[in-house]
Short mmCIF file of C-alpha atoms in Angstrom, two decimals:
data_model
loop_
_atom_site.label_atom_id
_atom_site.label_comp_id
_atom_site.label_asym_id
_atom_site.label_seq_id
_atom_site.Cartn_x
_atom_site.Cartn_y
_atom_site.Cartn_z
CA MET B 804 16.59 -5.12 -5.97
CA SER B 805 16.43 -6.43 -2.43
CA ALA B 806 18.71 -9.00 -0.82
CA LYS B 807 17.88 -12.63 -1.51
CA LYS B 808 15.84 -14.49 1.08
CA PHE B 809 14.42 -17.92 1.86
CA TYR B 810 11.28 -19.15 0.12
CA ALA B 811 8.97 -21.56 1.90
CA VAL B 812 6.66 -23.58 -0.35
CA ALA B 813 3.82 -25.13 1.67
CA LYS B 814 1.88 -26.37 -1.33
CA GLY B 815 3.58 -26.97 -4.65
CA VAL B 816 5.35 -29.57 -6.77
CA ARG B 817 7.92 -30.22 -4.02
CA PRO B 818 7.15 -28.41 -0.73
CA GLY B 819 10.13 -27.19 1.26
CA ILE B 820 12.47 -24.25 1.76
CA TYR B 821 14.44 -22.84 -1.15
CA THR B 822 17.34 -20.40 -1.08
CA ASN B 823 16.66 -18.74 -4.44
CA TRP B 824 13.58 -17.60 -6.30
CA PRO B 825 14.06 -19.58 -9.56
CA GLU B 826 14.05 -22.88 -7.63
CA ALA B 827 11.02 -21.86 -5.58
CA LYS B 828 9.23 -20.57 -8.69
CA ALA B 829 9.69 -23.95 -10.37
CA GLN B 830 7.67 -25.53 -7.55
CA ILE B 831 4.65 -23.24 -7.95
CA ASP B 832 4.46 -22.48 -11.68
CA GLY B 833 1.36 -24.13 -13.06
CA PHE B 834 0.47 -25.66 -9.69
CA ALA B 835 -3.16 -24.87 -8.87
CA GLY B 836 -3.56 -23.30 -5.41
CA ALA B 837 0.16 -23.01 -4.73
CA ILE B 838 0.98 -21.59 -1.29
CA TYR B 839 4.36 -19.99 -0.58
CA LYS B 840 6.03 -17.06 1.12
CA GLY B 841 9.44 -15.37 1.34
CA PHE B 842 11.34 -14.81 4.60
CA PRO B 843 14.59 -13.05 5.60
CA THR B 844 15.85 -16.04 7.62
CA TYR B 845 15.72 -19.82 7.35
CA LYS B 846 14.27 -20.12 10.85
CA GLU B 847 11.28 -17.91 10.03
CA ALA B 848 10.60 -19.92 6.88
CA GLU B 849 10.82 -23.15 8.89
CA GLU B 850 8.42 -21.85 11.56
CA TRP B 851 5.90 -20.71 8.95
CA LEU B 852 5.93 -24.11 7.27
CA LYS B 853 4.77 -25.70 10.53
CA ASN B 854 1.54 -23.69 10.34
CA PRO B 855 1.31 -21.92 6.98
CA VAL B 856 -1.45 -19.50 6.09
CA LEU B 857 -3.50 -21.66 3.76
CA ARG B 858 -4.28 -19.04 1.16
CA PRO B 859 -3.32 -19.62 -2.47
CA ALA B 860 -1.00 -16.85 -3.60
CA TYR B 861 -2.25 -16.74 -7.17
CA THR B 862 -3.62 -18.88 -9.97
CA LYS B 863 -2.76 -18.72 -13.62
CA THR B 864 -4.81 -18.66 -16.77
CA ARG B 865 -3.68 -18.44 -20.34
CA SER B 866 -4.59 -15.66 -22.73
CA LYS B 867 -5.46 -16.34 -26.35
CA THR B 868 -1.82 -15.69 -27.24
CA GLY B 869 -0.70 -18.40 -24.83
CA SER B 870 0.97 -16.08 -22.34
CA GLU B 871 0.37 -16.69 -18.66
CA HIS B 872 -1.13 -14.12 -16.37
CA PRO B 873 -2.58 -14.11 -12.85
CA LYS B 874 -6.35 -14.30 -12.65
CA SER B 875 -7.93 -11.12 -11.24
CA THR B 876 -10.55 -11.52 -8.54
CA PRO B 877 -12.66 -8.87 -6.78
CA CYS B 878 -11.09 -7.19 -3.78
CA SER B 879 -12.70 -4.67 -1.42
CA ASP B 880 -9.46 -2.67 -1.29
CA PRO B 881 -7.17 -3.60 -4.20
CA HIS B 882 -4.29 -1.63 -2.68
CA LYS B 883 -4.17 -4.16 0.16
CA ASP B 884 -3.89 -7.17 -2.16
CA PRO B 885 -1.29 -6.56 -4.86
CA LEU B 886 -1.77 -10.08 -6.25
CA ASN B 887 -5.33 -9.27 -7.34
CA PRO B 888 -5.20 -6.06 -9.39
CA ASP B 889 -8.23 -3.78 -9.50
CA PRO B 890 -9.74 -4.19 -13.00
CA ASP B 891 -10.55 -0.46 -13.07
CA ARG B 892 -6.90 0.57 -12.58
CA VAL B 893 -3.68 -0.02 -14.45
CA THR B 894 -1.40 -1.95 -12.09
CA ILE B 895 2.35 -1.56 -12.58
CA TYR B 896 5.19 -3.33 -10.79
CA THR B 897 8.76 -2.08 -11.16
CA ASP B 898 12.18 -2.99 -9.86
CA GLY B 899 15.71 -1.89 -10.62
CA GLY B 900 19.25 -2.22 -9.41
CA SER B 901 22.91 -2.34 -10.33
CA SER B 902 25.78 -4.71 -9.76
CA GLY B 903 28.41 -2.76 -7.84
CA ASN B 904 26.47 0.47 -7.26
CA PRO B 905 27.76 2.02 -9.43
CA GLY B 906 28.00 -0.71 -12.01
CA PRO B 907 26.01 -2.25 -14.85
CA GLY B 908 22.32 -1.99 -14.02
CA GLY B 909 18.86 -2.79 -15.24
CA TYR B 910 15.16 -2.27 -14.59
CA GLY B 911 12.12 -4.48 -15.00
CA ILE B 912 8.45 -3.59 -15.41
CA VAL B 913 5.27 -5.68 -15.35
CA GLN B 914 2.02 -3.93 -16.29
CA VAL B 915 -1.32 -5.63 -15.62
CA TYR B 916 -4.54 -4.29 -17.10
CA ASN B 917 -7.71 -5.69 -18.62
CA GLY B 918 -6.52 -9.27 -18.24
CA GLN B 919 -3.29 -8.67 -20.12
CA VAL B 920 0.30 -8.63 -18.87
CA LYS B 921 2.98 -6.50 -20.52
CA GLU B 922 6.69 -6.67 -19.68
CA ILE B 923 9.32 -3.99 -20.32
CA THR B 924 13.01 -4.07 -19.45
CA GLY B 925 16.28 -2.31 -20.16
CA GLY B 926 19.75 -1.66 -18.83
CA PHE B 927 22.78 0.63 -18.76
CA LYS B 928 26.54 0.16 -18.74
CA LEU B 929 27.25 2.20 -15.60
CA THR B 930 24.57 3.39 -13.21
CA THR B 931 23.25 3.03 -9.63
CA ASN B 932 20.54 1.13 -7.78
CA ASN B 933 18.45 4.23 -7.16
CA ARG B 934 18.70 5.44 -10.74
CA MET B 935 17.41 2.10 -11.97
CA GLU B 936 14.57 2.10 -9.43
CA LEU B 937 13.55 5.52 -10.74
CA MET B 938 14.07 4.56 -14.36
CA GLY B 939 11.77 1.56 -14.03
CA VAL B 940 8.88 3.78 -12.94
CA ILE B 941 9.69 6.46 -15.52
CA VAL B 942 9.77 4.05 -18.46
CA ALA B 943 6.55 2.40 -17.27
CA LEU B 944 4.73 5.75 -17.18
CA ARG B 945 6.33 6.96 -20.41
CA GLN B 946 5.02 3.93 -22.27
CA LEU B 947 1.65 3.82 -20.53
CA GLU B 948 -1.06 3.23 -23.13
CA PHE B 949 -4.10 3.84 -20.91
CA ARG B 950 -3.35 7.40 -19.85
CA ASP B 951 -6.97 8.14 -18.95
CA LYS B 952 -7.04 5.39 -16.30
CA PRO B 953 -5.89 5.64 -12.66
CA VAL B 954 -2.58 3.88 -12.07
CA THR B 955 -1.11 2.05 -9.08
CA VAL B 956 2.67 1.58 -9.05
CA TYR B 957 4.08 -1.10 -6.74
CA THR B 958 7.80 -0.93 -5.99
CA ASP B 959 10.10 -2.21 -3.25
CA SER B 960 12.02 1.09 -3.33
CA SER B 961 11.26 3.29 -0.32
CA TYR B 962 13.43 5.91 -2.04
CA VAL B 963 10.94 6.20 -4.90
CA VAL B 964 7.75 5.89 -2.85
CA ASN B 965 8.78 8.42 -0.21
CA GLY B 966 10.21 10.82 -2.75
CA ILE B 967 6.82 11.12 -4.44
CA MET B 968 4.21 10.32 -1.78
CA LYS B 969 5.84 12.42 0.97
CA GLY B 970 6.48 15.33 -1.36
CA TRP B 971 10.24 15.28 -0.99
CA ALA B 972 10.96 15.50 -4.72
CA LYS B 973 8.59 18.44 -5.17
CA SER B 974 10.35 20.29 -2.36
CA TRP B 975 13.76 19.55 -3.87
CA ARG B 976 12.67 20.90 -7.24
CA LYS B 977 11.07 23.97 -5.68
CA ASN B 978 14.38 24.68 -3.90
CA LYS B 979 16.39 24.22 -7.11
CA TRP B 980 17.34 20.67 -6.18
CA ILE B 981 18.70 21.52 -2.76
CA LYS B 982 17.49 19.36 0.15
CA SER B 983 16.53 20.56 3.62
CA ASP B 984 20.02 19.67 4.87
CA LYS B 985 21.42 22.09 2.23
CA LYS B 986 22.99 19.24 0.26
CA PRO B 987 22.27 18.72 -3.46
CA ALA B 988 19.53 16.26 -4.29
CA ILE B 989 20.80 13.19 -6.14
CA ASN B 990 19.35 12.20 -9.53
CA PRO B 991 17.54 15.50 -10.23
CA ASP B 992 17.21 14.64 -13.94
CA LEU B 993 15.14 11.53 -13.20
CA TRP B 994 13.16 13.07 -10.36
CA ASP B 995 12.20 15.98 -12.62
CA GLU B 996 10.93 13.67 -15.33
CA LEU B 997 9.06 11.49 -12.85
CA LEU B 998 7.38 14.54 -11.30
CA ASN B 999 6.30 15.72 -14.74
CA LEU B 1000 4.81 12.31 -15.52
CA THR B 1001 2.95 12.05 -12.21
CA GLU B 1002 1.48 15.51 -12.72
CA GLU B 1003 -0.04 14.35 -16.01
CA LEU B 1004 -1.52 11.14 -14.58
CA ASP B 1005 -3.57 9.83 -11.67
CA VAL B 1006 -0.83 7.76 -10.00
CA THR B 1007 -0.59 6.16 -6.56
CA PHE B 1008 2.69 4.65 -5.33
CA ILE B 1009 2.69 1.70 -2.91
CA HIS B 1010 5.70 0.08 -1.27
CA VAL B 1011 5.92 -3.72 -1.31
CA ARG B 1012 8.50 -5.96 0.35
CA GLY B 1013 11.05 -7.31 -2.07
CA HIS B 1014 11.36 -11.08 -2.40
CA ALA B 1015 8.30 -11.73 -0.28
CA GLY B 1016 6.61 -14.15 -2.65
CA ASN B 1017 4.89 -11.62 -4.93
CA PRO B 1018 5.24 -13.12 -8.43
CA TYR B 1019 5.05 -9.75 -10.20
CA ASN B 1020 7.76 -8.22 -8.02
CA GLU B 1021 9.92 -11.32 -8.45
CA ARG B 1022 9.50 -11.15 -12.23
CA CYS B 1023 10.55 -7.50 -12.27
CA ASP B 1024 13.68 -8.40 -10.31
CA GLU B 1025 14.44 -11.19 -12.79
CA LEU B 1026 14.02 -8.85 -15.77
CA ALA B 1027 16.22 -6.20 -14.15
CA VAL B 1028 19.03 -8.63 -13.33
CA ASN B 1029 18.97 -10.19 -16.79
CA SER B 1030 19.11 -6.80 -18.51
CA SER B 1031 22.05 -5.68 -16.37
CA LYS B 1032 24.06 -8.65 -17.67
CA LEU B 1033 23.58 -7.95 -21.38
CA ASP B 1034 26.48 -6.99 -23.63
CA ASN B 1035 26.84 -3.57 -25.28
CA LEU B 1036 24.60 -1.75 -22.82
CA PRO B 1037 24.09 1.98 -23.53
CA ASP B 1038 25.49 4.76 -21.37
CA ASP B 1039 23.32 6.25 -18.64
CA LYS B 1040 23.93 9.81 -19.80
CA GLY B 1041 22.40 11.29 -16.66
CA TYR B 1042 24.72 9.44 -14.29
CA LYS B 1043 27.50 11.57 -12.88
CA GLY B 1044 29.93 9.43 -10.93
#
C-alpha cells in the first residue's frame, strides 16, 4: 500500500482537491464521465486542475446482480490502459500491506473478466508489507477460475513485479534462496509458491502507481486495509520475525 496522496476531481459531484480517497471517490461514484487524478503533492494537483486532461477515467454499468463494474472498451494495447481490461484476458489487480511492518496486515484482490468483477480479501495477525503484496497475487492465482486464459496482474509493488519479470526469484530459487550479494532471500516460501503458479499459467505482471486514480487499485487498497483491521486474524505461519 502506497502513501496517501492528493486527489484532484475536475469533473464530479463537487470538483476540487481531496486529501483522502474515500472523499474523492464519493465525488465520482455514479457520475457519468467523471475526471480525476491522484498526485503526490497539493501543488501538482492544483496545477493539473487548471488544465486537466479531459478524459473520463471510467464509467459504470450494473450487472444483472446489481453490482457495479467498469465498462470495458476496445484498446489497441490493453496493457497501456489498465482501466479498460482486454476482454480476451483475465485482468487482476492486487494490493497488500501491514500496519507497523511487521504488524497486522491484509491483501485485496479485484479480478475483472467477461464483464464480471470478483473481489477477494484476507489478513493476518502479524506480517509484513512485502508478504502481503506477494500473498495478494498468490491468492488471486490460486483461486483463478479461468486457468486456460492469459492473465495480466497489475500491482503497485515493484518488489513483486521485478522479482518475477526480471527473473530475480528464479535465480534465488536456483541458488537455494541465496541472492547475488550472498544474503538469504526474504520470503522464500511465498516466492516459491508464486513461481510454481506462474509456471502453470500465462501471466504478465505490470507495475501501476499506487493512489493515482485507478479505481481498481484503490479498491484493492481499501480491501487490504479493512482486512488488516479485523479481529481474530490468523497467524501468518510463514513469517519469521
